[in-house]
Short mmCIF file of C-alpha atoms in Angstrom, two decimals:
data_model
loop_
_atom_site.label_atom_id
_atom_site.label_comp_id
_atom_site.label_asym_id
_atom_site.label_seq_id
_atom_site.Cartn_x
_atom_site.Cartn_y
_atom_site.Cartn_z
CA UNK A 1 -0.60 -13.82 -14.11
CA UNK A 2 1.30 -10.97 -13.47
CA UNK A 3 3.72 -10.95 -10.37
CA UNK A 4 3.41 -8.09 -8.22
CA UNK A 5 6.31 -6.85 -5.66
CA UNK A 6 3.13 -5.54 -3.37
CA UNK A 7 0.04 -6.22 -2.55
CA UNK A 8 -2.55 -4.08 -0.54
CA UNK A 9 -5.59 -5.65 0.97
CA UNK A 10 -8.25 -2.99 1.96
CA UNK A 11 -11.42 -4.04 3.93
CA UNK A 12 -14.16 -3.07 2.38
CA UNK A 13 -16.48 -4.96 4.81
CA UNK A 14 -20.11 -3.06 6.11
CA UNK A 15 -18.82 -2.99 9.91
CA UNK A 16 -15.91 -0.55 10.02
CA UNK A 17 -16.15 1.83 12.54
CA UNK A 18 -14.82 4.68 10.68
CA UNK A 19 -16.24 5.37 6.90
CA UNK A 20 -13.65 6.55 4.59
CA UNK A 21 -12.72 2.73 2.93
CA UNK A 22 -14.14 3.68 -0.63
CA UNK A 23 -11.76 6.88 -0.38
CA UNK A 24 -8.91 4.83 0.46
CA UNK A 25 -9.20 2.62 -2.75
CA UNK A 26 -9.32 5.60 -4.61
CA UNK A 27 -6.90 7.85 -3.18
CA UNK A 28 -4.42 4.65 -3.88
CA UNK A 29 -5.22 3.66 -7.16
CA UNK A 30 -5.14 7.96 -7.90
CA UNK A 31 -1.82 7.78 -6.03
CA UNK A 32 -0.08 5.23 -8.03
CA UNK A 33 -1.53 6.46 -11.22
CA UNK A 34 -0.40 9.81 -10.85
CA UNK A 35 3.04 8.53 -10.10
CA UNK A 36 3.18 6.88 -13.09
CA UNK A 37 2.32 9.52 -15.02
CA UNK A 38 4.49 11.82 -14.02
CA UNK A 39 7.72 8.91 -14.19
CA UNK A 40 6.36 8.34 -17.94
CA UNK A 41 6.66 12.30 -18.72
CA UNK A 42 9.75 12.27 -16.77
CA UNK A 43 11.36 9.58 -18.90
CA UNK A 44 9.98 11.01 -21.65
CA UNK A 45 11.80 14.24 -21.52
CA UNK A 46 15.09 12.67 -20.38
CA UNK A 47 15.01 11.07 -23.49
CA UNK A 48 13.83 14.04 -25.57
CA UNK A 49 17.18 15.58 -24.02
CA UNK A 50 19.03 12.77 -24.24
CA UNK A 51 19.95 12.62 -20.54
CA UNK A 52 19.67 9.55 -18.18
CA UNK A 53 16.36 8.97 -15.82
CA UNK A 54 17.14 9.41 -12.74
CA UNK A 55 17.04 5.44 -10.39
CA UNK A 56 14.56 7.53 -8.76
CA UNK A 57 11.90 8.36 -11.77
CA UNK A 58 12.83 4.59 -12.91
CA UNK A 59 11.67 3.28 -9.45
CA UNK A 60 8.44 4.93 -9.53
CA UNK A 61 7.30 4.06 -12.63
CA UNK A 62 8.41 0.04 -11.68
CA UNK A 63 6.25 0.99 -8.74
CA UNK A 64 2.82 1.85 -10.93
CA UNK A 65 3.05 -1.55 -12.00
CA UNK A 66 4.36 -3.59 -9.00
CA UNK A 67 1.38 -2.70 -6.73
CA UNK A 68 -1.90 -4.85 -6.57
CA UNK A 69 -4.79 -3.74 -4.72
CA UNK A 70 -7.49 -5.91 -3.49
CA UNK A 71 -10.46 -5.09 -2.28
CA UNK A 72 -11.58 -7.52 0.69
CA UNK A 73 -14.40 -8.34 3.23
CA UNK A 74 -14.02 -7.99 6.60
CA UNK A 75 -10.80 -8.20 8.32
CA UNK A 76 -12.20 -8.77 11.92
CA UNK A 77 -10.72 -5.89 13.10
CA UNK A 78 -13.87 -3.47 12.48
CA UNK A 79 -13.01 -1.30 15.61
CA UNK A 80 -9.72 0.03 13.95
CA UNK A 81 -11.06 0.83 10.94
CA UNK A 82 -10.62 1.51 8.03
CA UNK A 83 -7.61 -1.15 7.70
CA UNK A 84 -5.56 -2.44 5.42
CA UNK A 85 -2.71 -5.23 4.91
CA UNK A 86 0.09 -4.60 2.64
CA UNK A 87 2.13 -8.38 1.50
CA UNK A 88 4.49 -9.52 1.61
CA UNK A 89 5.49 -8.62 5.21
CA UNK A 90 2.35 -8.52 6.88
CA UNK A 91 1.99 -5.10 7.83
CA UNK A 92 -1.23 -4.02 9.41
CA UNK A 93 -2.18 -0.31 8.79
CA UNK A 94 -5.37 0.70 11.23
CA UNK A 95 -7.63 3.82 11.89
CA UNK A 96 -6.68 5.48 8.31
CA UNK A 97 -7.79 8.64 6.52
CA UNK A 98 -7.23 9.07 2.91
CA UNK A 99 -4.46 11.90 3.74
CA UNK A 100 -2.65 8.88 5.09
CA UNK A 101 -2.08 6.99 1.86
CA UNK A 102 0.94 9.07 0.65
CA UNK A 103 3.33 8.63 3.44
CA UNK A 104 2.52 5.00 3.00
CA UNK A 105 3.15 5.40 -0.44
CA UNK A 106 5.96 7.06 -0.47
CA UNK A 107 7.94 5.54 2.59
CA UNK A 108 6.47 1.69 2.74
CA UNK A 109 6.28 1.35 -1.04
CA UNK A 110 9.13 3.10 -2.19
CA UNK A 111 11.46 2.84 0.62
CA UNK A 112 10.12 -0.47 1.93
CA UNK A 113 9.91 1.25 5.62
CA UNK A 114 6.68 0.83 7.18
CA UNK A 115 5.23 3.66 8.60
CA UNK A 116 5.43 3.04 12.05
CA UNK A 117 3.03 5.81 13.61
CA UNK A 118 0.21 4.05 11.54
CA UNK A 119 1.08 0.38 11.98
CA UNK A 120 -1.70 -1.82 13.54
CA UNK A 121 0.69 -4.61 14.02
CA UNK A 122 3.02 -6.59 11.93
CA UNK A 123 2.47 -9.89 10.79
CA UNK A 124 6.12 -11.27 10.73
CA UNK A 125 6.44 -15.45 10.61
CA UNK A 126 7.35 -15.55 14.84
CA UNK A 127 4.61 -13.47 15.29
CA UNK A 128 2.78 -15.48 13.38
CA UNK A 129 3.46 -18.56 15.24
CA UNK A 130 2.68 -16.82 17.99
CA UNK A 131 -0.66 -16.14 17.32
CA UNK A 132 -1.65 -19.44 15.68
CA UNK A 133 -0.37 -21.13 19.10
CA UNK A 134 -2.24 -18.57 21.01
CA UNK A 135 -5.54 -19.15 19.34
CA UNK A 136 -4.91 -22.95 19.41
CA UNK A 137 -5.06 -23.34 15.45
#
């Protein structure tokens, strides 16, 4: 199996209170597939020209394969939908329209900086705690 450096969890589950969850798998998986594409032809013509890729064009092709999305069921959360979860980290993304999936993208996936305007919560291991003691698990 491959290992991935991220992995995006996006409920799919009937209850969300906002519709837009199909779009978000897409716009994603179009996302990172684009940016692929365009590191491939980047690295492509570097060599052609026999110049160096850029860290940058080398990062976002790694990044086309390092991502894993997963569709999931319901999340509990269906009155801040659409949601999703990026691992490892824990970070809760709520309330999101497709438009939203680039800045996440770009700074959470490529910077490794959550976007904090669309953060839900974040699911770090004292907050964790926290909320296993608080729901007496």
């Amino acid at each position: 199996m491959q290992a991935y450096r991220w992995h995006i969890l996006i409920c799919t589950g009937e209850n969300c209170s906002n519709g837009g969850k199909k779009e978000l798998v897409q716009r994603f998986a179009s996302k990172l597939r684009l940016m692929g594409l365009q590191a491939q032809l980047a690295r492509k013509r570097a060599e052609m020209t026999g110049s160096a890729c850029s860290p940058e064009i080398e990062q976002r092709l790694e990044l086309w394969r390092q991502v894993k999305i997963t569709r999931t069921g319901c999340l509990e959360e269906c009155q801040d939908g659409p949601m999703l979860v990026i691992y490892p980290g824990g970070d809760w993304y709520a309330h999101l329209e497709p438009e939203e999936v680039d800045p996440i993208v770009e700074e959470h996936l490529l910077k490794g900086c959550p976007v904090a305007r669309l953060l839900h919560y974040q699911l770090r291991a004292e907050t964790h705690e926290a909320l296993v003691e608080a729901r007496g698990l």
